[in-house]
Coordinates of C-alpha atoms in Angstrom, one line a residue:
X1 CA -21.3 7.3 -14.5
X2 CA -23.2 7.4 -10.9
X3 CA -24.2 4.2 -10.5
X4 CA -22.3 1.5 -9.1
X5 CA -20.4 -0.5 -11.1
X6 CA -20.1 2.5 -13.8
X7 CA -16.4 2.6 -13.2
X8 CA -14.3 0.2 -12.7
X9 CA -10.8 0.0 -10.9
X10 CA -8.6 -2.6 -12.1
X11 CA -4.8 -4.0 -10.4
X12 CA -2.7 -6.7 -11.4
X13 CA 0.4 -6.8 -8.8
X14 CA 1.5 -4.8 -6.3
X15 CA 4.5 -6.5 -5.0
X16 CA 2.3 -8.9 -2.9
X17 CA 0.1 -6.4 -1.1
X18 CA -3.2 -5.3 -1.0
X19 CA -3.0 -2.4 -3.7
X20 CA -2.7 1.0 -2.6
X21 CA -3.5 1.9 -6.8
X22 CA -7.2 1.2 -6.0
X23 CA -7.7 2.2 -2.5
X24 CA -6.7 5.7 -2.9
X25 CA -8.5 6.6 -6.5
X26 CA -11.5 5.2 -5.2
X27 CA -11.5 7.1 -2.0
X28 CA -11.3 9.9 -4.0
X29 CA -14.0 8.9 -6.8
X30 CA -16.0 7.8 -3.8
X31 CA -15.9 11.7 -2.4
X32 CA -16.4 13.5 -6.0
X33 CA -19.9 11.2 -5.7
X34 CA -19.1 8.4 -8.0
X35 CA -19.5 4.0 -7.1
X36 CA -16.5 2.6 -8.8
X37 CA -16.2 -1.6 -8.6
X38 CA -13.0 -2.8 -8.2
X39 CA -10.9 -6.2 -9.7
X40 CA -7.7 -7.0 -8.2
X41 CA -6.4 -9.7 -11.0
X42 CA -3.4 -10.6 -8.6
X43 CA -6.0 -12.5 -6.6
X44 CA -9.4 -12.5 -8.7
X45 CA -10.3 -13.3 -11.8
X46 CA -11.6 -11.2 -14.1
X47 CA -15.0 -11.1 -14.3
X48 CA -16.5 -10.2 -17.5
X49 CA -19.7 -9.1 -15.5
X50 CA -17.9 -6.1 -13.9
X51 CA -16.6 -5.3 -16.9
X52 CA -19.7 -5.3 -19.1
X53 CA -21.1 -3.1 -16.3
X54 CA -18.2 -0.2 -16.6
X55 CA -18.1 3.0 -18.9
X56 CA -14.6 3.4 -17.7
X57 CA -11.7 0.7 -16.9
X58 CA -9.1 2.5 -15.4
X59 CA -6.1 0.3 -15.0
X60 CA -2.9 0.8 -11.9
X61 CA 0.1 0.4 -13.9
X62 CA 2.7 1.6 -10.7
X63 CA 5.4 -0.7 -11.8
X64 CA 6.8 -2.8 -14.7
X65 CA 5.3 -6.1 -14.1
X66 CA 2.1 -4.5 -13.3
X67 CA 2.1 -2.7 -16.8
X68 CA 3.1 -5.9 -18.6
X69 CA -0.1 -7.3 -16.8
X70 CA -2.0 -4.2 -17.3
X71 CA -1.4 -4.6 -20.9
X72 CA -3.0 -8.1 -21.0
X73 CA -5.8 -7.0 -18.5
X74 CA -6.6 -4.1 -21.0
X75 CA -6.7 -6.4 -24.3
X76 CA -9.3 -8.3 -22.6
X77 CA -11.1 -5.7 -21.2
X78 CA -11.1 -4.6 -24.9
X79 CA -12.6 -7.8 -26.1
X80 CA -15.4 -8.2 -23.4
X81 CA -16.7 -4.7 -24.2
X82 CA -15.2 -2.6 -27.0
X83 CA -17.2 0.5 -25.9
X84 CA -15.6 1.0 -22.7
X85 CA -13.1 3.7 -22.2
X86 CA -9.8 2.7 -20.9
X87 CA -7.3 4.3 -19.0
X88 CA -4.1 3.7 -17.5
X89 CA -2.8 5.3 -14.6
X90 CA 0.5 5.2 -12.0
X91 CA 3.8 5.6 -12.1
X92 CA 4.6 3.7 -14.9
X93 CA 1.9 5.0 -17.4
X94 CA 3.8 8.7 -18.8
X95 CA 6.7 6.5 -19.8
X96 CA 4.9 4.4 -22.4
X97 CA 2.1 6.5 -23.3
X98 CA 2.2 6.2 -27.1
X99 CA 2.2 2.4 -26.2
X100 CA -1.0 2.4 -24.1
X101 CA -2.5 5.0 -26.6
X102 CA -1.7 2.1 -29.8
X103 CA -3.1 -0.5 -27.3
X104 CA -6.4 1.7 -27.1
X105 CA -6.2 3.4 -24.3
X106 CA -8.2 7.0 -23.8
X107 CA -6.7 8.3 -21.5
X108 CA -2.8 8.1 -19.8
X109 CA -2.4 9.6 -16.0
X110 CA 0.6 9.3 -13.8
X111 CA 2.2 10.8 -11.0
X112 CA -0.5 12.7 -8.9
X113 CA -3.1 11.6 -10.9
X114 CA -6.3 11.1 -8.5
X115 CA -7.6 14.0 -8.7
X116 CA -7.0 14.2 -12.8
X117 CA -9.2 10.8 -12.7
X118 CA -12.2 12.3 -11.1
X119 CA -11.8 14.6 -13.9
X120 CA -11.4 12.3 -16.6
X121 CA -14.5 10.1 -15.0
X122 CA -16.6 13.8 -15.1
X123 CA -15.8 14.7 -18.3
X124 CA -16.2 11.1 -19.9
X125 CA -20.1 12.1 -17.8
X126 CA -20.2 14.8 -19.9
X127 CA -19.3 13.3 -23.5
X128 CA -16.3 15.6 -23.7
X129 CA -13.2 15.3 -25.5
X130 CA -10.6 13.2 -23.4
X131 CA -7.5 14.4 -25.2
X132 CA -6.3 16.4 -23.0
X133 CA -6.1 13.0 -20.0
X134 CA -2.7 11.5 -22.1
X135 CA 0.2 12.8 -20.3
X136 CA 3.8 12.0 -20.9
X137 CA 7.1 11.8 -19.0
X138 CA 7.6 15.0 -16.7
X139 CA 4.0 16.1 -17.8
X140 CA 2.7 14.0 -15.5
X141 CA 4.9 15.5 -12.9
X142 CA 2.8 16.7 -9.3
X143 CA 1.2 20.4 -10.2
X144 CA -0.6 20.8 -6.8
X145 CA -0.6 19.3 -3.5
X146 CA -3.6 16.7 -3.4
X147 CA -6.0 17.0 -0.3
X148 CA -6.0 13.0 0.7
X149 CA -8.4 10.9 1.9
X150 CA -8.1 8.3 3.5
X151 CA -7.8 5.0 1.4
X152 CA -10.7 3.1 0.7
X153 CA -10.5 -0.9 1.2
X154 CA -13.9 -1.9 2.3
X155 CA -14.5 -3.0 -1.3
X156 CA -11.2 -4.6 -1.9
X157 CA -10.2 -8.4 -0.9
X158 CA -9.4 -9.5 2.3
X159 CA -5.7 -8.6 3.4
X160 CA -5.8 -12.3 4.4
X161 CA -5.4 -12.6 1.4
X162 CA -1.9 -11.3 0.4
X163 CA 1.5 -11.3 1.4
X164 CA 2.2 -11.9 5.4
X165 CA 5.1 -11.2 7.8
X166 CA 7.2 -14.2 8.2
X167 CA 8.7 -12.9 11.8
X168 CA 11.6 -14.5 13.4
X169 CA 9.7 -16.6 15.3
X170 CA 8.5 -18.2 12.2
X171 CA 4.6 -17.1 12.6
X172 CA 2.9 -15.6 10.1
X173 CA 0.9 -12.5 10.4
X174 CA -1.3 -10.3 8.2
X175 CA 0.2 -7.6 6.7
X176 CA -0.9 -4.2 5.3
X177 CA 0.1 -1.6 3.5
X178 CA 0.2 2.2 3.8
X179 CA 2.1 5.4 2.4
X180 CA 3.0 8.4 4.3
X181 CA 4.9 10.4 1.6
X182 CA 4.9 9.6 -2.6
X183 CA 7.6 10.5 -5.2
X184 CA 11.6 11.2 -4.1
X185 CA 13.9 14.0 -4.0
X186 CA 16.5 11.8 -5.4
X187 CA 17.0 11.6 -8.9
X188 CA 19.0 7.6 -9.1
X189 CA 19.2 7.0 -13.1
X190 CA 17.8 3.8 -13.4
X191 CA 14.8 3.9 -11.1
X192 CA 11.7 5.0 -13.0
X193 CA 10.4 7.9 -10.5
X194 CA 12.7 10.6 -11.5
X195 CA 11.3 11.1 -15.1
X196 CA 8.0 11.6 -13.5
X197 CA 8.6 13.1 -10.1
X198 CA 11.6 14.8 -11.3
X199 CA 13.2 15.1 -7.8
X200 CA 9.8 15.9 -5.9
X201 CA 8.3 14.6 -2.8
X202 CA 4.8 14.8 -1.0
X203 CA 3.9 14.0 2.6
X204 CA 0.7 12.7 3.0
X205 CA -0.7 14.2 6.5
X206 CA 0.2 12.4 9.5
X207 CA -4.0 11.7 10.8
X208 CA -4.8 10.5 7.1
X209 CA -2.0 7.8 7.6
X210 CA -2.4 6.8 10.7
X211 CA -6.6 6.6 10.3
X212 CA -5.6 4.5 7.1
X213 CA -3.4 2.1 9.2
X214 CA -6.3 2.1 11.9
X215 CA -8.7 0.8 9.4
X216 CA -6.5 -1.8 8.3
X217 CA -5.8 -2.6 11.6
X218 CA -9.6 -3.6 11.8
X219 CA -9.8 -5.5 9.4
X220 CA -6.7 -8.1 10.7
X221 CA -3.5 -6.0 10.0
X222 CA -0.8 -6.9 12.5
X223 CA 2.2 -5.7 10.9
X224 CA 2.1 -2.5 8.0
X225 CA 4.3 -2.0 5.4
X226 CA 5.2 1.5 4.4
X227 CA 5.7 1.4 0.8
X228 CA 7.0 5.3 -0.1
X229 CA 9.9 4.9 -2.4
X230 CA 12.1 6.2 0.6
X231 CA 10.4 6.7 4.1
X232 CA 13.1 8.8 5.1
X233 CA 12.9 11.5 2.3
X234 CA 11.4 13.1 5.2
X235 CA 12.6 11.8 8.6
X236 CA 10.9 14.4 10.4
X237 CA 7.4 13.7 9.4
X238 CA 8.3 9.6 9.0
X239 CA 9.1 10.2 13.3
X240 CA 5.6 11.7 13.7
X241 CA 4.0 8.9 11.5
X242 CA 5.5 6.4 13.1
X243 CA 5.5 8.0 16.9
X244 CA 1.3 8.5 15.8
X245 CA 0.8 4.6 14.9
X246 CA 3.1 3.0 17.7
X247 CA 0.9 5.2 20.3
X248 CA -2.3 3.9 19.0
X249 CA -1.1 0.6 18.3
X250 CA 2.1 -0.5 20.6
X251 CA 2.0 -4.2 19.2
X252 CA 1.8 -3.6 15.2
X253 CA 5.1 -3.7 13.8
X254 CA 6.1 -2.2 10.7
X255 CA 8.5 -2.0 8.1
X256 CA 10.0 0.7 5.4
X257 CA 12.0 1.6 2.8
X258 CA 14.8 4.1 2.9
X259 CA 18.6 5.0 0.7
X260 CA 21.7 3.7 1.8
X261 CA 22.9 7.5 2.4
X262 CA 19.4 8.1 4.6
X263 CA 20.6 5.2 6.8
X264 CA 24.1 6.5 7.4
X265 CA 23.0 9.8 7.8
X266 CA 19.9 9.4 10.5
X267 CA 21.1 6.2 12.9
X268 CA 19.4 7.9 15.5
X269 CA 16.0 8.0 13.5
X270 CA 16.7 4.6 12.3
X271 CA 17.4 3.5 16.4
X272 CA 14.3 5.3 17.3
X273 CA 12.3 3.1 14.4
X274 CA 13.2 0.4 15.5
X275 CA 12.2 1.4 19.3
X276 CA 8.7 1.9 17.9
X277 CA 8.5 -1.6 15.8
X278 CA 9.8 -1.1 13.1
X279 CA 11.7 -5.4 12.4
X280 CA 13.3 -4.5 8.7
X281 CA 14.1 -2.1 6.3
X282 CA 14.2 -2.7 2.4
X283 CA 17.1 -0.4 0.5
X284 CA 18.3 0.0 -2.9
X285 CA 21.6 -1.3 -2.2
X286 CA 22.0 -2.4 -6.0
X287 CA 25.8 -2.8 -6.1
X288 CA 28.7 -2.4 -4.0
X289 CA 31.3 -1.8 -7.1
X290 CA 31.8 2.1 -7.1
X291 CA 32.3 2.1 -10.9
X292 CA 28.6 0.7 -10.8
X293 CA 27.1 3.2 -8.5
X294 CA 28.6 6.3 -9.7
X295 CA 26.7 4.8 -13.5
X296 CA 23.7 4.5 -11.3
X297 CA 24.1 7.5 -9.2
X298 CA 22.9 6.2 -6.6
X299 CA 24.3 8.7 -4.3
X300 CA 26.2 6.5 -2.5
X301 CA 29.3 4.3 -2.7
X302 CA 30.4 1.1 -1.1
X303 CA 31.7 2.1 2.6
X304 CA 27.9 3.5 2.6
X305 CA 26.5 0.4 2.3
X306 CA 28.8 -1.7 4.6
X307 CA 28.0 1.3 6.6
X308 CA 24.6 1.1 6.7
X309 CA 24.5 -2.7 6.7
X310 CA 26.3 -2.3 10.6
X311 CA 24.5 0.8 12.0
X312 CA 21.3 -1.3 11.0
X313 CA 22.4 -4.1 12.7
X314 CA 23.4 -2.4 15.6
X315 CA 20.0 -0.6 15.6
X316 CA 18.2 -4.0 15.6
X317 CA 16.4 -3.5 12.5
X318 CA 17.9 -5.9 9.9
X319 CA 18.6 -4.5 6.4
X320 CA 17.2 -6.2 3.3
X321 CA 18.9 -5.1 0.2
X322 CA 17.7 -5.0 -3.3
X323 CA 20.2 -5.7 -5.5
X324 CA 21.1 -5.0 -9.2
X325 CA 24.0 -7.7 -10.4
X326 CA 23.8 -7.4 -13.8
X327 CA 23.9 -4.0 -15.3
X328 CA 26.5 -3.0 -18.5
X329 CA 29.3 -1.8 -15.8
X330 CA 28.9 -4.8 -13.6
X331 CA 31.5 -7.5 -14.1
X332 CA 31.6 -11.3 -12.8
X333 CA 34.3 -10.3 -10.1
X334 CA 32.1 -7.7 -9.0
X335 CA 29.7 -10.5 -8.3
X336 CA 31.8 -12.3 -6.6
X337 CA 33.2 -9.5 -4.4
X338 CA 29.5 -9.0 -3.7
X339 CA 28.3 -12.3 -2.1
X340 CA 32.0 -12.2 -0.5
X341 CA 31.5 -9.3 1.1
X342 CA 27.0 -10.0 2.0
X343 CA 28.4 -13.4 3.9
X344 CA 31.4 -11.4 6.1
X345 CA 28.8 -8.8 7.1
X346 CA 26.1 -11.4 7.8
X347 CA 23.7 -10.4 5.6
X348 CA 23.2 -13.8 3.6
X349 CA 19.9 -14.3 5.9
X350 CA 18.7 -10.9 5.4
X351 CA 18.9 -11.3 1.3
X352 CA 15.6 -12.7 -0.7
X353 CA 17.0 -14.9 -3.6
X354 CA 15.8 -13.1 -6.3
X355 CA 17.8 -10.2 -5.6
X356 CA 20.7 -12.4 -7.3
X357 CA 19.3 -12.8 -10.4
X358 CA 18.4 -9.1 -11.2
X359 CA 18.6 -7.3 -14.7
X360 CA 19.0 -3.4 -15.4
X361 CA 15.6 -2.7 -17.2
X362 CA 15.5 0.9 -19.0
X363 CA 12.2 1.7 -20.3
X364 CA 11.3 4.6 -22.6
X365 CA 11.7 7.4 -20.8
X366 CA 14.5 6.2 -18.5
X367 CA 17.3 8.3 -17.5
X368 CA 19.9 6.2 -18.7
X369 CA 17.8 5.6 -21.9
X370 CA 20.8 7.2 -23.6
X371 CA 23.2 6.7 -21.5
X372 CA 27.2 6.0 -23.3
X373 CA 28.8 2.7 -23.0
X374 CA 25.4 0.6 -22.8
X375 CA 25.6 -1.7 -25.9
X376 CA 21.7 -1.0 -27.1
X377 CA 20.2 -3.0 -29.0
X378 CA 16.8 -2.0 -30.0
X379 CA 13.6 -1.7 -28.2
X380 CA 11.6 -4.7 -26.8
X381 CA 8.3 -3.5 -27.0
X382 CA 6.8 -6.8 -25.4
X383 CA 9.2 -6.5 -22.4
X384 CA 8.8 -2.8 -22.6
X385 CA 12.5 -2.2 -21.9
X386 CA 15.5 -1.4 -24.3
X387 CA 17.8 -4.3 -25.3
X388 CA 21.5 -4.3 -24.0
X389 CA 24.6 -6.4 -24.1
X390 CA 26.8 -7.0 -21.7
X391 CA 30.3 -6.4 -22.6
X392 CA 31.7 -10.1 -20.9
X393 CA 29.3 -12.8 -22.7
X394 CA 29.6 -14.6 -19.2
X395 CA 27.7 -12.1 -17.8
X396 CA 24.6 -12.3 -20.0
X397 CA 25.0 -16.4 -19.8
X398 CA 24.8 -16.8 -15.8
X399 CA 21.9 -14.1 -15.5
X400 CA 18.9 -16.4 -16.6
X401 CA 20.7 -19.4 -15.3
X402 CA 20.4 -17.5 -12.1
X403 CA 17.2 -16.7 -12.4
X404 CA 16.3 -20.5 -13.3
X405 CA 17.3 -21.5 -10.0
X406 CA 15.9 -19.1 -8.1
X407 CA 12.6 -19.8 -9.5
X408 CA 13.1 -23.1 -9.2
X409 CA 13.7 -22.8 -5.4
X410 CA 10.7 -20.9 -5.2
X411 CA 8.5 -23.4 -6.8
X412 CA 10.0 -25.9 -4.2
X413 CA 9.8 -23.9 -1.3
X414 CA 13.6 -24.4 -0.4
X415 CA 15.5 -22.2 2.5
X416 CA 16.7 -19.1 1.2
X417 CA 20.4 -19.8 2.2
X418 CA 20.0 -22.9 0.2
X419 CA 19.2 -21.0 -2.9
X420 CA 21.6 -18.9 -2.4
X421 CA 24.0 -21.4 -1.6
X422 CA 23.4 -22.9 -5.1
X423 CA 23.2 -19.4 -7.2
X424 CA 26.9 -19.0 -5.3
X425 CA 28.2 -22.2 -6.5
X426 CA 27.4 -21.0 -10.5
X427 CA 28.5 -17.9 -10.0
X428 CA 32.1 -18.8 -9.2
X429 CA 32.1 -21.7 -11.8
X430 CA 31.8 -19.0 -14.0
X431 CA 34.6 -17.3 -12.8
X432 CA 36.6 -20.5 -13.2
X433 CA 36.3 -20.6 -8.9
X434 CA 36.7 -23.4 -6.7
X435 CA 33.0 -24.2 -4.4
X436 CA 32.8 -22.2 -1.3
X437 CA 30.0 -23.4 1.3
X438 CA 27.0 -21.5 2.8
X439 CA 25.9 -22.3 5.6
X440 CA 22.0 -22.8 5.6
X441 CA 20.3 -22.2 9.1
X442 CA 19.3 -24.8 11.3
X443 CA 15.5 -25.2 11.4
X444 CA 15.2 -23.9 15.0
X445 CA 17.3 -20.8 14.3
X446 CA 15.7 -17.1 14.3
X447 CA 15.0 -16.0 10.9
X448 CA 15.5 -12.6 9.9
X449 CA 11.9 -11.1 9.0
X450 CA 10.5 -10.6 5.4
X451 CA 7.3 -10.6 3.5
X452 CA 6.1 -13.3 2.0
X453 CA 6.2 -12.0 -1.5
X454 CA 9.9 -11.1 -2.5
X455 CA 10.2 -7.1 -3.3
X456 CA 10.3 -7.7 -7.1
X457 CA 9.8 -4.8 -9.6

């Protein structure tokens, strides 16, 4: 299991960015003394040489589409060499572990699991049993406080080439990717941390994060993304991080992820972000009905959001909301209340397309996986989400013909008002609504700044 090649790392998508699912298990396989290769299929091919080579294919699974691809990855994988061990491991793995175990996996890892794969890569050394690497659900919650290293990326495709910062002034500019904390101390019923973390978080130490950026840096970084679920879990230690990189680095700017309720309740951290580079932040807006956030608990209600939509604004550090318009409690007027009330705050710019066309998943394992008054209707084990009905047929009609559009302005390359402009226009001609306009910015006009790849789950 020594010799290079003997393990290999595999990623399929990571929203866009260089994948933090094979940078940190192979900095710490790299420490225990092991030479894992690595395949990032959201760039590369696979290549059945790396894969003849490896005893092991561990596979990142740290969302839903990743797992779908992970999936295919694995059945290939299988193919190519049938006496490879296989495992799966990320956030998304404990949910579906019978799944992966049926698809052949050996071995199922999630939450903390880095250290639990230099473990599983020892004992598959040592011809042991692996039984005892399948973890489900909260079993793969965090046991013990990981010592990090810092990432490894030296062996990992060029940042060049992933997702860039689109700034206002309409350059482009490499982007990278770090983490300063993992898992939340929320507990939101849809989002698919909670069964795993079950309301923990861990802060990753301040040098470790910073040397990370550094070396990212190096290699062409000129604006980071920090990816924890919500940066703010820990405002404190977020300050240092940030203070820490804007010292060593004054031009790199950066952006985050934080709740609604975490922007409304630390405007002067946010302010103070901003100071120190930060050009947006990403939050789980989801919905601004109150019916459908209390469903959610989301742990905060419309006049957060509005809320937090100004005090970002104010702090210079424009808001991009994900959205979730098409859950079981949602309704069509909600919809329309919703891209009503994004245009009178101004936040049409700030909104990637896709956000309009979004559907509640809930995978084994979810919170809301029994939730009353969702219509189930049987699992969808290819889609690897529970079926459900939306009360108003409407709703279940416009939410692919939404999503046809915005893929279709996508694979044009159209303006995002002018996606949005058309995804407005079906939406109230399904509520039996006359055409309002939306106005699409003039070509010389400051954009607000996003990522090249649309935050998508």
């Amino acid at each position: 299991m020594r010799r290079p090649g003997e393990i290999l790392l595999v990623s399929t998508y990571e929203l866009g960015h260089q994948p933090h699912g094979l940078a940190l298990p192979l900095a710490f396989l790299e420490r225990a003394g092991f030479a894992p290769a690595c395949l990032d299929l959201a760039v590369e091919a696979l290549d059945p040489a790396r894969v003849a080579a490896a005893r092991l294919v561990a596979i990142s699974v740290p969302m839903h589409t990743a797992l779908r691809l992970g999936l295919e990855a694995a059945a290939r994988v299988r193919a190519l060499h049938p006496a490879a061990a296989i495992a799966f491991h990320g956030l998304y793995a404990p949910l579906h572990a019978d799944l992966l175990l049926a698809a052949g996996a050996s071995a199922v890892l999630g939450g903390e699991c880095e250290d639990d794969l230099v473990a599983l890569a020892v004992a598959l050394e040592r011809g042991e049993d692996l039984g005892r690497f399948v973890q489900r659900g909260g079993d793969a919650a965090p046991r013990a406080r990981l010592d990090y290293p810092v990432p490894s990326r030296a062996a990992l495709p060029a940042l060049s080439r992933y997702a860039r910062l689109a700034a206002a002034d309409g350059t482009l500019r490499v982007a990278g990717y770090a983490e300063a904390t993992r898992g939340c101390k929320h507990l939101c019923r849809h989002c698919p941390i909670p069964p795993v973390y079950r309301g923990r978080f861990v802060a990753v130490p301040v040098e470790t994060v910073v040397e990370d950026v550094a070396r990212q840096v190096a290699l062409g970084a000129a604006h980071v993304t920090f990816g924890d679920p919500d940066f703010l879990n820990g405002p404190t230690h977020a300050l240092r991080v940030a203070r820490a990189v804007h010292a060593r680095f004054p031009a790199l700017t950066f952006d985050f992820t934080a709740k609604v309720s975490h922007l409304v309740a630390h405007v002067d951290a946010v302010a103070e972000l901003a100071r120190l580079g930060a050009v947006f932040v990403t939050s789980a807006v989801e919905a601004l009905s109150d019916r459908v956030l209390a469903a959610l608990d989301k742990g905060h209600d419309r006049a957060d959001a509005v809320a937090a939509f100004r005090a970002c604004a104010a702090a210079g550090v424009p808001l991009r909301p994900t959205l979730m318009p098409f859950t079981p409690w949602g309704t069509l007027d909600d919809l329309v209340d919703l891209l009503d009330v994004l245009e009178a705050e101004g936040m049409l710019p700030n909104l990637d397309p896709v956000q309009l066309s979004i559907r509640l998943l809930v995978p084994p394992g979810s919170l809301l996986e029994r939730a009353p008054g969702i219509a189930f209707e049987g699992l969808d084990a290819a889609a690897l989400t529970w079926r459900w009905r939306h009360p108003d047929p409407r709703m279940d009609a416009l939410q692919p013909r939404i999503a046809a559009e915005v893929e279709a302005g996508a694979a044009r390359d159209a303006p995002p008002l002018e996606t949005i402009a058309r995804v407005r226009a079906l939406v109230l001609a399904a509520a039996g609504l006359p055409h309002r306009h939306v106005r699409v910015l003039a070509p010389d006009q400051r954009r607000v700044p996003r990522l090249t790849e649309s935050w998508f789950c």
